[in-house]
Amino acid sequence: MTSQVSPSQGAGGSDVEDEDVELFSVNWNQDHSCFSAATANGLRMFSCKPFKEQLRRIQEDGGFRIVEMLFRTNIFGLVGQGADKQYQQNKLTIWDDCRNVLIGDFSFKSNIRAVKLSKDYFVVALEHEIHVYSFKTLKLIHLIDTTSNPKGLCCLSHHADISVMACPWTRQGIVRVEHFGSKETKFITAHDSNISCMTLTVDGLLLTTASVRGTLIRIFNTMDGACLQEVRRGVDKAEIYSIALSPNLQWLAVSSDKGTMHIFSLRVRPRGKDASNGKSAIAGRQMDRSYSSGSVGSNASSSLSFMKGILPKYFSSEWSFAQFRLPEVTRYITAFGDQTTVMMIGLDGSFYRCSFDPVNGGKMVLDEFIRFMKPSMSRSRTPNT
């Protein structure tokens, strides 16, 4: 890193008045307590509660397209925008910012689409390949072929005892799941069309997916591939920007290019899981389809849902429980703050925190809005790479 700038103390801990910098991507850390912003002149890190800019690094010769954090440590995965020879789009740099030490550089034959970090592994997604490395040895341990994957779709579990990775396979609509601990590979037929978004639970027991159609979101058991629940975002085709699961697995959040963030009630639980405290039944590694308690709201459904099996599947769909309307000007990625609080960060430099009624659902309440950056508009509509 060439220079450090102390965060200025404007609204929300960040001064946006004098900024006009390109914002290439934003990414949550693993526990969603912080997020990083990759800009044309460096990187920034923000904590969410309370909201504050914690770190700013300026690159004199160019910035980054991807910045990934490792929890709340100062270890970053960095991919440049190409202006600086040291930080190219086909090169991953693992950097310890606290000690100002380079951990490792990794170059590839094509541009990097995404990077994922966990305590044991890090993953580099190219358009047609997934490279999995051991953090301990910095050695390549898996090389996986995928279908065309321009978004760099892949996800890693973050539990201390279980390591699971999911990515698109070479066939349309199929997800490959790697259980590193047990050395098992599972192939899950998730959709008829290509996958557009996916996420894993912290322990890797649940996989949630959406296809390029963007109408249905499905939740799978990663051990046996069973589809445990299906919910409907809408009828019209949409691009799903992000999917998030609440810590207690009671709620699912989905953001898309339609401008509405949807909350769905989940009715899948690990056997023996106490939904009230969020403890995971990792030892059993089993899932069931049990319904949540009566204190938690249910998703909306058609008045004709009782005719399931007679009418088309649409009429038995589960619709969202709560909703929040966002401006249709950029893409947003979402995460849960606590069980009934959802946060969203946008490529227009916006941060939202809103809450919902866990019994009645409906329209969500905006609790906080912060403009943490004022990016140049040339990038505010550009997809996260």
Short mmCIF file of C-alpha atoms in Angstrom, two decimals:
data_model
loop_
_atom_site.label_atom_id
_atom_site.label_comp_id
_atom_site.label_asym_id
_atom_site.label_seq_id
_atom_site.Cartn_x
_atom_site.Cartn_y
_atom_site.Cartn_z
CA MET A 1 0.00 0.00 0.00
CA THR A 2 1.33 3.39 -0.89
CA SER A 3 -0.37 5.63 1.67
CA GLN A 4 -2.85 5.73 4.51
CA VAL A 5 -5.52 8.37 4.95
CA SER A 6 -7.25 8.80 8.30
CA PRO A 7 -11.03 8.53 7.86
CA SER A 8 -12.66 11.94 7.94
CA GLN A 9 -15.60 12.49 10.22
CA GLY A 10 -18.49 13.53 8.04
CA ALA A 11 -21.95 11.95 8.14
CA GLY A 12 -21.61 8.36 9.32
CA GLY A 13 -17.87 8.81 9.81
CA SER A 14 -17.13 9.49 6.12
CA ASP A 15 -16.79 12.78 4.31
CA VAL A 16 -18.67 12.55 1.00
CA GLU A 17 -18.63 16.20 0.03
CA ASP A 18 -15.35 16.21 -1.87
CA GLU A 19 -15.52 12.73 -3.37
CA ASP A 20 -16.03 11.73 -6.99
CA VAL A 21 -14.28 8.38 -7.17
CA GLU A 22 -15.29 5.24 -9.03
CA LEU A 23 -16.70 2.53 -6.76
CA PHE A 24 -16.08 -0.88 -8.33
CA SER A 25 -17.47 -3.27 -5.72
CA VAL A 26 -18.65 -3.63 -2.14
CA ASN A 27 -18.42 -6.83 -0.09
CA TRP A 28 -19.49 -7.92 3.38
CA ASN A 29 -17.04 -9.59 5.71
CA GLN A 30 -17.93 -13.09 6.92
CA ASP A 31 -19.98 -12.08 9.99
CA HIS A 32 -21.50 -8.99 8.31
CA SER A 33 -20.16 -6.65 10.97
CA CYS A 34 -18.09 -4.76 8.36
CA PHE A 35 -17.88 -4.25 4.63
CA SER A 36 -15.17 -3.22 2.19
CA ALA A 37 -15.33 -0.86 -0.76
CA ALA A 38 -13.02 -1.28 -3.76
CA THR A 39 -12.44 2.06 -5.48
CA ALA A 40 -10.46 3.49 -8.36
CA ASN A 41 -7.95 4.98 -5.92
CA GLY A 42 -7.72 2.31 -3.21
CA LEU A 43 -9.89 0.66 -0.59
CA ARG A 44 -12.04 1.51 2.39
CA MET A 45 -13.45 -0.46 5.29
CA PHE A 46 -16.60 0.39 7.23
CA SER A 47 -18.02 -1.03 10.45
CA CYS A 48 -21.81 -1.25 10.64
CA LYS A 49 -22.84 -0.86 14.28
CA PRO A 50 -22.26 1.92 14.87
CA PHE A 51 -21.62 2.90 11.27
CA LYS A 52 -18.13 4.28 10.86
CA GLU A 53 -15.34 4.37 8.30
CA GLN A 54 -12.52 2.41 9.95
CA LEU A 55 -9.84 2.32 7.29
CA ARG A 56 -8.84 4.05 4.07
CA ARG A 57 -5.92 3.17 1.83
CA ILE A 58 -4.99 5.28 -1.19
CA GLN A 59 -3.12 3.87 -4.20
CA GLU A 60 -1.36 6.58 -6.16
CA ASP A 61 -1.19 4.52 -9.37
CA GLY A 62 -4.63 2.94 -9.35
CA GLY A 63 -7.12 1.14 -7.16
CA PHE A 64 -8.86 -2.21 -6.80
CA ARG A 65 -11.75 -4.00 -8.45
CA ILE A 66 -12.16 -6.53 -5.63
CA VAL A 67 -11.44 -6.19 -1.90
CA GLU A 68 -12.29 -9.14 0.36
CA MET A 69 -11.89 -9.08 4.15
CA LEU A 70 -11.16 -11.95 6.52
CA PHE A 71 -13.63 -11.38 9.36
CA ARG A 72 -12.47 -8.32 11.38
CA THR A 73 -8.77 -8.95 10.84
CA ASN A 74 -6.65 -6.69 8.67
CA ILE A 75 -6.03 -9.45 6.13
CA PHE A 76 -7.36 -8.60 2.67
CA GLY A 77 -7.68 -10.33 -0.66
CA LEU A 78 -6.97 -7.67 -3.31
CA VAL A 79 -7.48 -7.66 -7.08
CA GLY A 80 -6.43 -4.53 -8.96
CA GLN A 81 -8.18 -2.65 -11.72
CA GLY A 82 -5.14 -2.96 -13.99
CA ALA A 83 -3.80 0.59 -13.91
CA ASP A 84 -0.98 -0.38 -11.52
CA LYS A 85 1.40 -3.12 -12.73
CA GLN A 86 1.55 -4.45 -9.19
CA TYR A 87 -2.22 -4.94 -9.01
CA GLN A 88 -3.55 -6.50 -12.21
CA GLN A 89 -7.00 -7.96 -12.84
CA ASN A 90 -5.56 -11.47 -13.14
CA LYS A 91 -3.55 -11.30 -9.91
CA LEU A 92 -4.63 -11.91 -6.32
CA THR A 93 -2.66 -10.30 -3.49
CA ILE A 94 -3.15 -11.54 0.07
CA TRP A 95 -2.11 -8.62 2.27
CA ASP A 96 -1.71 -8.21 6.04
CA ASP A 97 -2.44 -4.52 6.51
CA CYS A 98 -1.76 -4.54 10.26
CA ARG A 99 1.81 -5.75 9.84
CA ASN A 100 2.22 -4.19 6.38
CA VAL A 101 3.29 -7.62 5.09
CA LEU A 102 2.65 -9.36 1.77
CA ILE A 103 1.37 -12.89 2.51
CA GLY A 104 1.29 -14.03 -1.10
CA ASP A 105 0.74 -13.18 -4.77
CA PHE A 106 -1.14 -15.49 -7.14
CA SER A 107 -1.35 -14.90 -10.91
CA PHE A 108 -3.79 -16.50 -13.34
CA LYS A 109 -4.25 -16.82 -17.10
CA SER A 110 -7.50 -14.85 -17.12
CA ASN A 111 -9.11 -12.09 -15.07
CA ILE A 112 -10.30 -12.87 -11.56
CA ARG A 113 -14.08 -12.68 -11.16
CA ALA A 114 -14.36 -13.17 -7.40
CA VAL A 115 -12.39 -14.00 -4.26
CA LYS A 116 -13.67 -15.70 -1.09
CA LEU A 117 -11.77 -16.03 2.20
CA SER A 118 -12.18 -18.25 5.24
CA LYS A 119 -9.81 -19.07 8.08
CA ASP A 120 -8.69 -22.32 6.43
CA TYR A 121 -9.12 -21.69 2.70
CA PHE A 122 -9.31 -19.02 0.06
CA VAL A 123 -11.00 -19.37 -3.30
CA VAL A 124 -10.33 -17.62 -6.59
CA ALA A 125 -13.09 -17.73 -9.20
CA LEU A 126 -12.23 -17.30 -12.88
CA GLU A 127 -14.84 -17.42 -15.64
CA HIS A 128 -14.36 -21.16 -16.23
CA GLU A 129 -12.40 -22.37 -13.18
CA ILE A 130 -12.42 -22.34 -9.39
CA HIS A 131 -9.03 -22.44 -7.61
CA VAL A 132 -9.05 -23.48 -3.95
CA TYR A 133 -5.99 -22.82 -1.76
CA SER A 134 -4.99 -23.74 1.76
CA PHE A 135 -4.40 -20.64 3.89
CA LYS A 136 -1.91 -22.57 5.99
CA THR A 137 0.38 -23.65 3.14
CA LEU A 138 -0.73 -21.21 0.39
CA LYS A 139 -0.80 -24.24 -1.92
CA LEU A 140 -3.43 -25.07 -4.54
CA ILE A 141 -5.50 -28.01 -3.29
CA HIS A 142 -8.44 -28.08 -5.75
CA LEU A 143 -8.90 -26.98 -9.36
CA ILE A 144 -12.53 -27.20 -10.43
CA ASP A 145 -13.99 -26.63 -13.88
CA THR A 146 -17.26 -24.69 -14.10
CA THR A 147 -19.72 -23.60 -16.70
CA SER A 148 -19.29 -20.01 -17.90
CA ASN A 149 -19.29 -18.03 -14.66
CA PRO A 150 -18.76 -14.34 -15.45
CA LYS A 151 -20.02 -13.28 -11.99
CA GLY A 152 -17.51 -15.57 -10.28
CA LEU A 153 -20.24 -17.31 -8.28
CA CYS A 154 -18.88 -19.33 -5.37
CA CYS A 155 -19.37 -19.41 -1.61
CA LEU A 156 -17.52 -20.72 1.43
CA SER A 157 -18.80 -21.74 4.85
CA HIS A 158 -17.16 -19.98 7.79
CA HIS A 159 -17.62 -22.34 10.72
CA ALA A 160 -14.50 -23.31 12.64
CA ASP A 161 -15.23 -27.06 12.41
CA ILE A 162 -16.75 -27.43 8.95
CA SER A 163 -15.47 -26.28 5.56
CA VAL A 164 -17.89 -26.38 2.64
CA MET A 165 -17.65 -24.70 -0.76
CA ALA A 166 -20.31 -24.37 -3.46
CA CYS A 167 -19.93 -23.27 -7.08
CA PRO A 168 -21.60 -23.80 -10.47
CA TRP A 169 -20.75 -27.10 -12.13
CA THR A 170 -20.05 -27.62 -15.84
CA ARG A 171 -23.73 -28.31 -16.53
CA GLN A 172 -26.43 -25.65 -16.52
CA GLY A 173 -28.36 -25.23 -13.27
CA ILE A 174 -26.26 -27.71 -11.26
CA VAL A 175 -24.28 -26.71 -8.17
CA ARG A 176 -21.16 -28.57 -7.09
CA VAL A 177 -20.72 -28.79 -3.31
CA GLU A 178 -17.37 -29.74 -1.78
CA HIS A 179 -17.28 -30.95 1.83
CA PHE A 180 -13.57 -30.56 2.51
CA GLY A 181 -13.57 -32.23 5.91
CA SER A 182 -15.26 -35.44 4.79
CA LYS A 183 -13.80 -35.19 1.26
CA GLU A 184 -17.27 -35.64 -0.22
CA THR A 185 -18.59 -34.03 -3.39
CA LYS A 186 -22.31 -33.49 -3.96
CA PHE A 187 -24.02 -32.33 -7.16
CA ILE A 188 -27.34 -30.53 -6.65
CA THR A 189 -29.75 -29.94 -9.54
CA ALA A 190 -30.96 -26.54 -8.41
CA HIS A 191 -32.62 -25.01 -11.50
CA ASP A 192 -33.38 -25.65 -15.17
CA SER A 193 -31.49 -22.51 -16.19
CA ASN A 194 -28.11 -21.09 -15.16
CA ILE A 195 -27.46 -20.12 -11.54
CA SER A 196 -27.34 -16.36 -10.93
CA CYS A 197 -26.86 -16.18 -7.15
CA MET A 198 -26.12 -18.52 -4.25
CA THR A 199 -25.19 -18.51 -0.58
CA LEU A 200 -24.32 -21.00 2.16
CA THR A 201 -25.14 -20.96 5.84
CA VAL A 202 -22.20 -20.42 8.20
CA ASP A 203 -21.88 -24.17 8.77
CA GLY A 204 -22.48 -25.08 5.11
CA LEU A 205 -25.51 -27.26 5.84
CA LEU A 206 -27.91 -25.15 3.77
CA LEU A 207 -27.48 -23.83 0.23
CA THR A 208 -29.80 -21.18 -1.18
CA THR A 209 -29.91 -20.54 -4.94
CA ALA A 210 -31.62 -18.44 -7.60
CA SER A 211 -31.47 -18.83 -11.38
CA VAL A 212 -31.15 -16.24 -14.14
CA ARG A 213 -34.96 -16.12 -14.28
CA GLY A 214 -34.99 -14.72 -10.75
CA THR A 215 -38.52 -15.80 -9.86
CA LEU A 216 -37.88 -18.73 -7.51
CA ILE A 217 -35.41 -19.13 -4.65
CA ARG A 218 -34.69 -22.66 -3.41
CA ILE A 219 -33.13 -23.95 -0.19
CA PHE A 220 -31.22 -27.25 -0.26
CA ASN A 221 -29.65 -29.67 2.20
CA THR A 222 -26.00 -29.84 1.11
CA MET A 223 -25.59 -33.35 2.55
CA ASP A 224 -28.18 -35.16 0.42
CA GLY A 225 -29.19 -32.47 -2.11
CA ALA A 226 -32.86 -32.43 -1.04
CA CYS A 227 -34.85 -29.28 -1.77
CA LEU A 228 -36.27 -28.25 1.61
CA GLN A 229 -38.21 -25.14 0.61
CA GLU A 230 -39.04 -22.98 -2.40
CA VAL A 231 -40.20 -19.36 -2.26
CA ARG A 232 -41.30 -16.99 -5.01
CA ARG A 233 -39.85 -13.49 -5.42
CA GLY A 234 -42.23 -12.55 -8.23
CA VAL A 235 -43.57 -13.45 -11.66
CA ASP A 236 -41.44 -11.28 -13.95
CA LYS A 237 -37.85 -12.15 -14.75
CA ALA A 238 -35.34 -10.38 -12.51
CA GLU A 239 -31.62 -10.35 -11.80
CA ILE A 240 -31.02 -11.47 -8.23
CA TYR A 241 -28.26 -9.36 -6.69
CA SER A 242 -27.87 -11.11 -3.34
CA ILE A 243 -29.34 -13.69 -0.97
CA ALA A 244 -28.85 -13.62 2.81
CA LEU A 245 -29.86 -15.92 5.65
CA SER A 246 -30.48 -14.76 9.21
CA PRO A 247 -28.19 -16.17 11.94
CA ASN A 248 -31.03 -18.24 13.43
CA LEU A 249 -32.15 -19.53 10.00
CA GLN A 250 -35.66 -18.14 10.45
CA TRP A 251 -35.45 -15.58 7.65
CA LEU A 252 -34.23 -15.22 4.08
CA ALA A 253 -33.56 -11.85 2.38
CA VAL A 254 -33.36 -11.32 -1.39
CA SER A 255 -32.43 -8.19 -3.36
CA SER A 256 -32.88 -7.79 -7.11
CA ASP A 257 -32.97 -5.28 -9.96
CA LYS A 258 -36.72 -4.83 -9.39
CA GLY A 259 -35.98 -2.50 -6.48
CA THR A 260 -37.76 -4.44 -3.74
CA MET A 261 -35.91 -6.30 -1.01
CA HIS A 262 -37.97 -9.30 0.09
CA ILE A 263 -37.96 -11.15 3.42
CA PHE A 264 -39.20 -14.75 3.52
CA SER A 265 -39.97 -16.92 6.53
CA LEU A 266 -37.97 -20.17 6.53
CA ARG A 267 -39.41 -23.45 7.78
CA VAL A 268 -36.27 -25.57 7.58
CA ARG A 269 -34.26 -26.37 10.68
CA PRO A 270 -31.34 -28.62 11.57
CA ARG A 271 -32.68 -31.41 13.77
CA GLY A 272 -32.23 -30.50 17.39
CA LYS A 273 -31.72 -26.83 16.57
CA ASP A 274 -33.01 -24.26 19.00
CA ALA A 275 -34.12 -21.47 16.66
CA SER A 276 -34.23 -18.97 19.49
CA ASN A 277 -30.50 -19.05 20.16
CA GLY A 278 -29.19 -19.87 16.68
CA LYS A 279 -27.07 -22.87 17.80
CA SER A 280 -26.38 -25.18 14.89
CA ALA A 281 -26.84 -28.95 15.02
CA ILE A 282 -23.50 -29.59 13.38
CA ALA A 283 -22.88 -32.90 15.09
CA GLY A 284 -25.95 -34.52 13.52
CA ARG A 285 -25.44 -32.84 10.14
CA GLN A 286 -29.07 -33.54 9.31
CA MET A 287 -31.89 -31.28 8.19
CA ASP A 288 -35.65 -31.62 8.32
CA ARG A 289 -38.67 -29.73 7.00
CA SER A 290 -40.18 -28.83 10.35
CA TYR A 291 -42.20 -25.63 10.53
CA SER A 292 -41.17 -22.68 12.66
CA SER A 293 -43.05 -21.90 15.85
CA GLY A 294 -46.31 -19.99 15.88
CA SER A 295 -44.55 -16.87 17.17
CA VAL A 296 -42.92 -16.40 13.77
CA GLY A 297 -44.89 -15.14 10.79
CA SER A 298 -45.63 -17.18 7.68
CA ASN A 299 -45.08 -16.29 4.05
CA ALA A 300 -48.03 -15.07 2.01
CA SER A 301 -49.76 -17.51 -0.33
CA SER A 302 -52.59 -17.53 -2.86
CA SER A 303 -56.15 -17.91 -1.63
CA LEU A 304 -56.29 -20.90 -3.99
CA SER A 305 -53.26 -22.62 -2.44
CA PHE A 306 -55.59 -25.27 -0.94
CA MET A 307 -55.97 -26.60 -4.51
CA LYS A 308 -52.28 -27.51 -4.67
CA GLY A 309 -51.76 -30.33 -7.16
CA ILE A 310 -54.78 -29.29 -9.22
CA LEU A 311 -53.94 -25.74 -10.26
CA PRO A 312 -50.53 -24.74 -11.71
CA LYS A 313 -47.64 -24.57 -9.22
CA TYR A 314 -47.77 -20.75 -9.22
CA PHE A 315 -50.95 -20.83 -7.10
CA SER A 316 -49.27 -22.78 -4.30
CA SER A 317 -46.19 -20.51 -4.17
CA GLU A 318 -44.90 -18.95 -0.99
CA TRP A 319 -44.59 -15.17 -1.37
CA SER A 320 -42.54 -12.77 0.72
CA PHE A 321 -43.41 -12.01 4.32
CA ALA A 322 -41.96 -8.47 4.47
CA GLN A 323 -40.72 -5.96 1.88
CA PHE A 324 -38.58 -2.84 1.59
CA ARG A 325 -38.53 -0.61 -1.49
CA LEU A 326 -35.16 0.62 -2.81
CA PRO A 327 -34.33 3.08 -5.61
CA GLU A 328 -33.83 1.23 -8.91
CA VAL A 329 -30.55 3.03 -9.66
CA THR A 330 -27.88 0.55 -8.67
CA ARG A 331 -27.32 -2.94 -7.26
CA TYR A 332 -27.52 -3.71 -3.56
CA ILE A 333 -26.17 -6.58 -1.52
CA THR A 334 -27.92 -7.44 1.70
CA ALA A 335 -27.12 -9.03 5.06
CA PHE A 336 -28.83 -9.50 8.41
CA GLY A 337 -27.75 -7.32 11.29
CA ASP A 338 -29.67 -9.23 13.95
CA GLN A 339 -32.69 -11.50 13.64
CA THR A 340 -35.15 -8.82 12.46
CA THR A 341 -32.78 -6.17 11.10
CA VAL A 342 -31.50 -6.14 7.53
CA MET A 343 -28.70 -4.03 6.05
CA MET A 344 -28.13 -3.14 2.41
CA ILE A 345 -25.11 -1.54 0.72
CA GLY A 346 -25.28 -0.14 -2.78
CA LEU A 347 -22.82 0.69 -5.53
CA ASP A 348 -24.14 4.25 -5.37
CA GLY A 349 -22.41 4.61 -1.98
CA SER A 350 -25.57 4.10 0.10
CA PHE A 351 -26.12 2.15 3.31
CA TYR A 352 -29.58 1.18 4.59
CA ARG A 353 -30.60 -0.43 7.86
CA CYS A 354 -34.23 -1.46 8.20
CA SER A 355 -36.34 -3.69 10.44
CA PHE A 356 -39.47 -5.80 10.11
CA ASP A 357 -42.22 -7.10 12.37
CA PRO A 358 -41.52 -10.85 12.88
CA VAL A 359 -45.20 -11.59 13.54
CA ASN A 360 -47.11 -9.43 11.05
CA GLY A 361 -44.51 -8.70 8.34
CA GLY A 362 -45.55 -6.21 5.66
CA LYS A 363 -43.74 -2.96 4.91
CA MET A 364 -40.38 -2.67 6.60
CA VAL A 365 -39.24 0.37 8.59
CA LEU A 366 -36.16 2.39 7.62
CA ASP A 367 -34.01 2.78 10.73
CA GLU A 368 -30.88 4.34 9.23
CA PHE A 369 -29.62 5.71 5.93
CA ILE A 370 -26.04 6.85 5.28
CA ARG A 371 -24.30 8.05 2.14
CA PHE A 372 -20.84 6.63 2.81
CA MET A 373 -19.41 7.62 -0.59
CA LYS A 374 -20.22 9.81 -3.53
CA PRO A 375 -19.04 7.64 -6.43
CA SER A 376 -18.85 8.83 -10.00
CA MET A 377 -22.06 7.83 -11.78
CA SER A 378 -20.18 5.99 -14.51
CA ARG A 379 -19.83 3.04 -12.11
CA SER A 380 -22.94 3.33 -9.95
CA ARG A 381 -24.92 1.03 -12.25
CA THR A 382 -22.13 -1.42 -12.96
CA PRO A 383 -22.41 -5.02 -11.70
CA ASN A 384 -20.23 -6.18 -8.83
CA THR A 385 -17.40 -8.18 -10.33
#
